[in-house]
CSV table of C-alpha atoms in Angstrom, one decimal:
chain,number,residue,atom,x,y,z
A,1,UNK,CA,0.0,0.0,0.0
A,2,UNK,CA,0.9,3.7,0.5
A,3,UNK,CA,0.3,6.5,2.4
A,4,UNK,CA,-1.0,9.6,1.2
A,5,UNK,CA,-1.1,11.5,4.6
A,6,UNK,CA,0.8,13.3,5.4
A,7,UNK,CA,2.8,13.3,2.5
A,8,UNK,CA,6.5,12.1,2.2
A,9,UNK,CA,6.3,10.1,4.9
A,10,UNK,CA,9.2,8.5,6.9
A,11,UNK,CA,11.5,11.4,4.9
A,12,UNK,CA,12.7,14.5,7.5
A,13,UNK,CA,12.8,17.9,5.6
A,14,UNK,CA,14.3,21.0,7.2
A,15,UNK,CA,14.1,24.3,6.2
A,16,UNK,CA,15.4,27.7,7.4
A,17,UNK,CA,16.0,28.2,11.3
A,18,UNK,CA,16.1,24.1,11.4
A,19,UNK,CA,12.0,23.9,10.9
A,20,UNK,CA,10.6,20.7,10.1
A,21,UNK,CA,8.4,20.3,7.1
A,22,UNK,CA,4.8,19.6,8.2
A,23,UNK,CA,5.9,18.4,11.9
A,24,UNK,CA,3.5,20.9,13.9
A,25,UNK,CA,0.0,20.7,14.8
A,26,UNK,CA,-1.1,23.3,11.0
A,27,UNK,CA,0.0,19.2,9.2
A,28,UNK,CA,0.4,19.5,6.0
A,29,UNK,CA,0.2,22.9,3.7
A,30,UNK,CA,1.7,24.7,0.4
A,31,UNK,CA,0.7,28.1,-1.3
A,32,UNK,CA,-1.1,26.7,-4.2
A,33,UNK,CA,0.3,23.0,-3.8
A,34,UNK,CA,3.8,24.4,-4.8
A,35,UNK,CA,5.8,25.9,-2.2
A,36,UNK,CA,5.6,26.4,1.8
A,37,UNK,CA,7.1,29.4,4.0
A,38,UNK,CA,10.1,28.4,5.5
A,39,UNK,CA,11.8,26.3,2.8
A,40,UNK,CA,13.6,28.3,0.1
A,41,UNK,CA,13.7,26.8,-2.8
A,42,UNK,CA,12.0,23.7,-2.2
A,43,UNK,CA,9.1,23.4,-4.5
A,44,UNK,CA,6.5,20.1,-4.9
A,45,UNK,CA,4.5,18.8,-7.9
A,46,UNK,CA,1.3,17.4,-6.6
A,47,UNK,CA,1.6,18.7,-3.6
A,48,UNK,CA,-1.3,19.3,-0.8
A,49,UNK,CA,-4.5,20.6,-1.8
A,50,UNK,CA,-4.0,19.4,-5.6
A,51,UNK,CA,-5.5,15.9,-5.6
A,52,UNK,CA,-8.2,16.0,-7.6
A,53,UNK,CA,-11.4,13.9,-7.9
A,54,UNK,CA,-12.6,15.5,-11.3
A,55,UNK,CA,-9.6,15.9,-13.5
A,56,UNK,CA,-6.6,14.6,-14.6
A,57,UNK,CA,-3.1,14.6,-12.5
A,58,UNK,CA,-1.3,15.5,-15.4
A,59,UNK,CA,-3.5,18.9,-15.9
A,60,UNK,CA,-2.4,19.9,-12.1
A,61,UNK,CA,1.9,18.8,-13.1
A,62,UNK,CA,2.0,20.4,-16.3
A,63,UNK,CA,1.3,23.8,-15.1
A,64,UNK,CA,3.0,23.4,-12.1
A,65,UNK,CA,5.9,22.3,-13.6
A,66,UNK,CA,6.1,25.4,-15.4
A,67,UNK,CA,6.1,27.4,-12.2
A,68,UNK,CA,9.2,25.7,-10.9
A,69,UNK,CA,10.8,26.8,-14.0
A,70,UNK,CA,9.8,30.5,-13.9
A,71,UNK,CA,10.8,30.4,-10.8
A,72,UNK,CA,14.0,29.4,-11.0
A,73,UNK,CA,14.3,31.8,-14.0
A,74,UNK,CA,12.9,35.0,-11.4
A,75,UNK,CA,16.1,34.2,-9.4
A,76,UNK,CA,18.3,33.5,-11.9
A,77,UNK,CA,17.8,37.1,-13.6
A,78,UNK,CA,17.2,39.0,-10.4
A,79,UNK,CA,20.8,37.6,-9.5
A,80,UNK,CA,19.9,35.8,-6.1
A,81,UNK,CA,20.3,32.6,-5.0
A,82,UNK,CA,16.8,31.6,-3.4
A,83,UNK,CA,12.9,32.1,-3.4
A,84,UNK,CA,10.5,32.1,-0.8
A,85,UNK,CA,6.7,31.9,-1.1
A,86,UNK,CA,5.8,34.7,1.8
A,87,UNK,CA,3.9,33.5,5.2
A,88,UNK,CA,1.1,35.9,4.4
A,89,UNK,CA,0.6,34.7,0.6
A,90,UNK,CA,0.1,31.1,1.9
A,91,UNK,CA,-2.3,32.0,4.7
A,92,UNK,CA,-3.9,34.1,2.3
A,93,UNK,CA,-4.3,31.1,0.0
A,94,UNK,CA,-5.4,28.5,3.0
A,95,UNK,CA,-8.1,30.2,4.3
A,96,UNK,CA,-9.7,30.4,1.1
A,97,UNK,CA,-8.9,27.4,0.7
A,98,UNK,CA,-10.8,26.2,4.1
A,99,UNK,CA,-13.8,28.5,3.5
A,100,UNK,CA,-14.3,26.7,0.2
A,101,UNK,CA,-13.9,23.4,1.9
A,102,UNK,CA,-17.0,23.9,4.2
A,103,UNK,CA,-19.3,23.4,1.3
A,104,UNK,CA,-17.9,20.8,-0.4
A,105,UNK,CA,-18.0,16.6,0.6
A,106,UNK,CA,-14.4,16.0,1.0
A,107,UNK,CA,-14.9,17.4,4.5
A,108,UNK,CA,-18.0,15.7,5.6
A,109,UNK,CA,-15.6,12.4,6.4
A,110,UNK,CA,-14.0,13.8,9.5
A,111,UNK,CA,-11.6,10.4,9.2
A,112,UNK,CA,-10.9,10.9,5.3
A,113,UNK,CA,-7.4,10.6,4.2
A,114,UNK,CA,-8.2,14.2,2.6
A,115,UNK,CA,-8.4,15.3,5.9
A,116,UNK,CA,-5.4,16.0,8.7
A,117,UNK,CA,-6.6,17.8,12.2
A,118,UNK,CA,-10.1,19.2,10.8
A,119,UNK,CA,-8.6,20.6,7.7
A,120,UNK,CA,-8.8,19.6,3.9
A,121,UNK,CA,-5.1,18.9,2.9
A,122,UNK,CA,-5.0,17.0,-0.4
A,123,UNK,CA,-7.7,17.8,-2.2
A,124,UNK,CA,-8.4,21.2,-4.5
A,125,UNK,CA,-11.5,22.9,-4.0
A,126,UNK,CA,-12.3,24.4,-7.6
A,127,UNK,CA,-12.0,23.9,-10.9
A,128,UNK,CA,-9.1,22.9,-12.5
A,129,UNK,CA,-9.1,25.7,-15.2
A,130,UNK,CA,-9.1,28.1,-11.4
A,131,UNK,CA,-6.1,26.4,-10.4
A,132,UNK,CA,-4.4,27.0,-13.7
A,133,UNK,CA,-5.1,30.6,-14.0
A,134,UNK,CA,-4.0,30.7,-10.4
A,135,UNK,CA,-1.0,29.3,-11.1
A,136,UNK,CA,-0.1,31.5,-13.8
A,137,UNK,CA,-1.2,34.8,-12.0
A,138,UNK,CA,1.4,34.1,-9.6
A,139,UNK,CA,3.4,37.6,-8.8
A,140,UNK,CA,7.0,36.6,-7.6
A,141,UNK,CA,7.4,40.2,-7.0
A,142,UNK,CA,4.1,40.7,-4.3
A,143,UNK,CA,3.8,36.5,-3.2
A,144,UNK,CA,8.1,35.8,-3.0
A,145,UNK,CA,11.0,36.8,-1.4
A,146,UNK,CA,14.6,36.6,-2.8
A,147,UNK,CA,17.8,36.1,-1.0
A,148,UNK,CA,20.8,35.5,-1.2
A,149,UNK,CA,22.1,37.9,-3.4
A,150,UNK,CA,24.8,36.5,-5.9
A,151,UNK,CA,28.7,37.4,-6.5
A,152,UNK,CA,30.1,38.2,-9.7
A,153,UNK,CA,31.7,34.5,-10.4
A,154,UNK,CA,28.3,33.0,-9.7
A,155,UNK,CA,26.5,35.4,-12.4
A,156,UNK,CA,29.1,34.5,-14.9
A,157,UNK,CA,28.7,30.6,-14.0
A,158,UNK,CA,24.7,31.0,-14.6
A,159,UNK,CA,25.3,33.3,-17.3
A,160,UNK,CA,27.0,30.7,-19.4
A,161,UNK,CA,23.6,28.5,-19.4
A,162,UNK,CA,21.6,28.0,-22.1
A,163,UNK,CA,18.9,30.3,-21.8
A,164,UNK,CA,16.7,27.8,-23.9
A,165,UNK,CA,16.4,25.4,-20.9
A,166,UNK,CA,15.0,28.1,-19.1
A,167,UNK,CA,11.6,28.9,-20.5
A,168,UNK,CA,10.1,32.4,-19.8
A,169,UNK,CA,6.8,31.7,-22.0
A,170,UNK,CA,3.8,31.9,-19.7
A,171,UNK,CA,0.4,30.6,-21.8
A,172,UNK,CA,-2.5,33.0,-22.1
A,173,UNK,CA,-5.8,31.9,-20.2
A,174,UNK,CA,-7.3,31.5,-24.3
A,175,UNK,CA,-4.1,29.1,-24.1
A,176,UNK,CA,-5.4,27.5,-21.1
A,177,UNK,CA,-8.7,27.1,-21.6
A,178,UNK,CA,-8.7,25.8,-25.2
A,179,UNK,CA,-6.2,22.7,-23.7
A,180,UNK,CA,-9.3,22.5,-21.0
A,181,UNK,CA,-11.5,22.2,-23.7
A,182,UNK,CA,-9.8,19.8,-25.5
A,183,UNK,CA,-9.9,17.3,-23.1
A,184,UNK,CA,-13.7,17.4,-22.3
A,185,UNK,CA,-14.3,15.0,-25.1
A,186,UNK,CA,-11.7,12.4,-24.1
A,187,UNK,CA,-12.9,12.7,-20.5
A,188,UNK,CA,-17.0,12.1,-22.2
A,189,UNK,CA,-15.4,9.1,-23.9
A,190,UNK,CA,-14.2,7.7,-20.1
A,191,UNK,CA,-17.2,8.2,-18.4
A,192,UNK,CA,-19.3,6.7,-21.4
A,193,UNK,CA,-17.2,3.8,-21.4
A,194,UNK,CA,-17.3,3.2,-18.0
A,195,UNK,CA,-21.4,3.3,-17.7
A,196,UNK,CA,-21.6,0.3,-21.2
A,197,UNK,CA,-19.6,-1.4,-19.1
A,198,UNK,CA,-21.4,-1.2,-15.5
A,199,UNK,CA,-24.6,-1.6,-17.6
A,200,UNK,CA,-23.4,-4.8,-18.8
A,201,UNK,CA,-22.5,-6.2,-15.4
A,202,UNK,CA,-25.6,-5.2,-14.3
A,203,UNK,CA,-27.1,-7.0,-17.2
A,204,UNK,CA,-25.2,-10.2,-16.6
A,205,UNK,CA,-26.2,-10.3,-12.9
């Protein structure tokens, strides 16, 4: 089997001022699924709050994936040497996030695997084109904090990379929602095929 709460279990992460990832009585939590105060650098792909009951994994990593890499380009051309999602950002985010929950099913089942200490931790609680533009709208500038700033020797080290591994290209939401779109029908298709063949078993019984 596996456990998916809380999440890396049986690994110890520390972050700044030796603070233990998700050891405290908050559990598990990430600004958008991506990235918890405390821990520069450290950034997750389906991380907590982005299981989804409705969509595809894949439509939470792609985009996500992305982030990390504008990320990593923010620093890179700011010339520091770390980035830190801001304590008041991810608040921000978790209490929408638990406002939202109140409504929805995944908190009904007080024993769920969803759930850690009352709260909603894995699941999302929109849409998955919401997430997306979320993601996108990200301001590194207002939601981030840089340190570190680097020497000389270090700029001309990270100046040397290809800048073609680093892509800058952030999609439009007409971008966004046309791949949404696109994979309506395929999803139709899933569901449809599933019912033929629960109707059949039926049948047969």
């Amino acid at each position: 089997g596996f456990i998916t709460n809380p999440l890396l279990h049986g690994m110890t992460v520390t972050g700044r001022s030796d603070k233990v990832l998700w050891k405290n009585e908050k559990g598990m939590r990430a600004y958008l699924g991506v990235a918890t105060s405390g821990f520069p650098n450290l950034f997750f792909l389906y991380g907590p709050h982005t299981n989804t009951g409705h969509a595809s994994v894949i439509d939470f990593l792609e985009p996500q994936s992305d982030f990390v890499t504008n990320a990593m380009y923010h620093v890179k051309e700011h010339g520091y040497k770390s980035i830190e999602v801001q304590e008041s950002a991810e608040n921000e985010f978790l209490n929408h996030v638990e406002q939202v929950a109140k409504n929805l099913t995944f908190s009904v089942f007080k024993n769920s695997n969803y759930m850690s200490n009352g709260r909603l931790v894995n699941n999302w609680v929109g849409t998955i084109g919401e997430y997306v533009a979320s993601l996108y709208r990200i301001d590194f500038g207002d939601d981030f904090t840089l340190g570190g700033k680097m020497t000389h020797e270090e700029e001309g080290i990270l100046g040397r990379m290809n800048e073609e591994e680093v892509s800058q290209k952030i999609p439009s939401l007409k971008d966004i929602m046309f791949a949404s779109l696109v994979r309506i029908p395929v999803y139709t298709v899933m569901l449809a095929s599933q019912f033929v063949r629960i109707s059949f078993s039926l049948i047969r019984n």
